[in-house]
Amino acid sequence: MDKVEKVILKLMGWFLSILIFIMTMDIFAAVIVRYVLHTALNFSEELGRYLFVWIVFIGMARCVAEDKHVALDLLPHALKGNAGRMLKTVIDLLCMFFFFSVTRAGIALCEVGARQKSATMRIPMNYIYLCIPVCGILSIFFLVLKLYRLYKKEEKAV
């Protein structure tokens, strides 16, 4: 599982890097065209917005994997032994429920988005909405790994 996780994290990192690069070039081109040619790139604002949405959702899943989300973790760190493990389990299970709900809602949104096109670029909106279930599935995967490691670590300590 560690190898799979490392590969997924590396792919996510590359994907995020590519999206950020494309978004930077898009915004840079829009600024140059606006101030040099005194006109606007019609698609630039829409493309930047959609890239940003993908960056945020994939970044959210990456933060779940690396425990980088902002959290009030005073109590989970203060509790030791079984109580701490149970609290972390409850927190992770609640997060899994949240991401399961996000995934279901994202799939429903993709179904609706298949019948819609973006205003300027005319691409199907389900490509934009796809980031929601992808984020949910990846986050659930990383939470399952966290729970597995939490209980595997406890078994070794016994």
XYZ file of C-alpha atoms in Angstrom:
158
model
C 0.000 0.000 0.000
C 2.871 2.368 0.685
C 4.049 2.092 -2.925
C 0.560 2.796 -4.259
C 0.254 5.789 -1.964
C 3.641 7.162 -3.044
C 2.750 6.781 -6.720
C -0.620 8.495 -6.229
C 0.968 11.344 -4.265
C 3.658 11.794 -6.906
C 1.048 11.839 -9.693
C -1.033 14.321 -7.738
C 2.020 16.527 -7.251
C 2.843 16.486 -10.956
C -0.787 17.107 -11.889
C -0.988 20.056 -9.500
C 2.281 21.453 -10.847
C 1.027 21.239 -14.425
C -2.298 22.876 -13.526
C -0.554 25.704 -11.661
C 1.833 26.237 -14.581
C -1.038 26.378 -17.096
C -2.988 28.752 -14.855
C 0.057 31.012 -14.475
C 0.633 31.109 -18.231
C -3.054 31.771 -18.846
C -3.150 34.720 -16.463
C 0.185 36.049 -17.727
C -1.041 35.901 -21.317
C -4.279 37.642 -20.355
C -2.366 40.488 -18.698
C 0.008 40.882 -21.658
C -2.831 40.863 -24.185
C -4.844 43.331 -22.091
C -2.043 45.895 -21.708
C -0.173 45.431 -24.981
C -2.990 44.765 -27.452
C -5.711 46.586 -25.458
C -8.135 43.720 -25.870
C -9.136 40.688 -23.824
C -8.764 36.962 -24.149
C -12.348 35.761 -23.913
C -11.566 32.350 -22.477
C -8.818 33.348 -20.054
C -10.912 34.181 -17.009
C -13.029 31.049 -17.382
C -10.011 28.800 -17.891
C -8.272 30.284 -14.851
C -11.368 29.751 -12.714
C -11.757 26.109 -13.740
C -8.065 25.380 -13.263
C -8.259 26.957 -9.815
C -11.211 24.728 -8.885
C -9.262 21.616 -9.904
C -6.180 22.834 -8.000
C -8.218 23.408 -4.836
C -9.945 20.026 -4.901
C -6.843 17.977 -5.741
C -4.905 20.009 -3.175
C -7.578 19.203 -0.602
C -7.107 15.468 -1.170
C -3.345 15.931 -0.958
C -3.753 17.728 2.386
C -5.852 14.828 3.683
C -3.037 12.464 2.732
C -0.393 14.525 4.512
C -2.474 15.729 7.512
C -1.913 19.336 6.473
C -5.447 20.656 7.003
C -6.021 23.282 9.630
C -7.345 21.442 12.664
C -7.948 21.805 16.356
C -5.780 18.901 17.400
C -5.059 19.746 21.022
C -7.341 17.022 22.364
C -6.272 14.244 19.940
C -2.613 14.933 20.746
C -3.264 15.142 24.488
C -5.065 11.804 24.689
C -2.832 8.753 24.816
C -3.487 5.083 24.375
C -6.931 3.715 23.614
C -8.754 7.026 24.157
C -6.543 8.834 21.650
C -6.877 6.061 19.122
C -10.661 6.005 19.500
C -10.927 9.781 19.082
C -8.746 9.687 15.952
C -10.897 6.840 14.628
C -14.109 8.790 15.191
C -12.620 11.887 13.526
C -11.434 9.892 10.513
C -14.768 8.071 10.202
C -16.631 11.404 10.272
C -14.279 12.727 7.599
C -14.887 9.591 5.532
C -18.645 10.113 5.830
C -18.195 13.729 4.703
C -16.085 12.735 1.695
C -18.499 9.925 0.833
C -21.283 12.522 0.749
C -19.113 14.853 -1.333
C -18.389 12.030 -3.768
C -22.071 11.144 -4.167
C -23.013 14.793 -4.702
C -20.135 15.204 -7.163
C -21.267 12.211 -9.203
C -24.795 13.627 -9.350
C -23.367 16.994 -10.399
C -21.331 15.310 -13.152
C -24.496 13.732 -14.495
C -26.142 17.146 -14.669
C -22.963 18.706 -16.059
C -22.967 16.285 -18.981
C -25.892 18.286 -20.366
C -24.272 21.691 -19.804
C -21.481 23.540 -21.571
C -19.294 26.311 -20.197
C -20.190 29.823 -21.282
C -17.083 30.813 -23.219
C -15.031 27.711 -23.935
C -18.080 25.501 -24.613
C -16.597 22.449 -22.871
C -18.911 19.999 -21.072
C -19.231 21.003 -17.436
C -18.910 17.420 -16.233
C -15.149 17.744 -16.920
C -15.059 20.604 -14.448
C -17.298 18.882 -11.902
C -15.274 15.663 -12.112
C -12.776 17.108 -9.632
C -15.354 16.705 -6.847
C -15.749 12.901 -6.934
C -12.037 12.476 -7.715
C -11.201 14.466 -4.580
C -13.706 12.499 -2.530
C -12.424 9.101 -3.650
C -8.787 10.059 -3.110
C -9.564 11.498 0.331
C -11.439 8.352 1.378
C -8.503 6.239 0.180
C -6.049 8.275 2.265
C -8.327 8.167 5.325
C -8.598 4.376 5.072
C -4.803 4.229 4.958
C -4.592 6.458 8.042
C -6.961 4.186 9.957
C -5.090 1.087 8.830
C -1.792 2.558 9.989
C -3.312 3.710 13.277
C -4.399 0.187 14.168
C -1.375 -1.526 12.662
C 0.913 0.680 14.767
C -1.060 -0.208 17.896
C -0.784 -3.950 17.141
C 3.010 -3.691 16.887
C 3.173 -1.842 20.211
C 1.338 -4.684 22.014
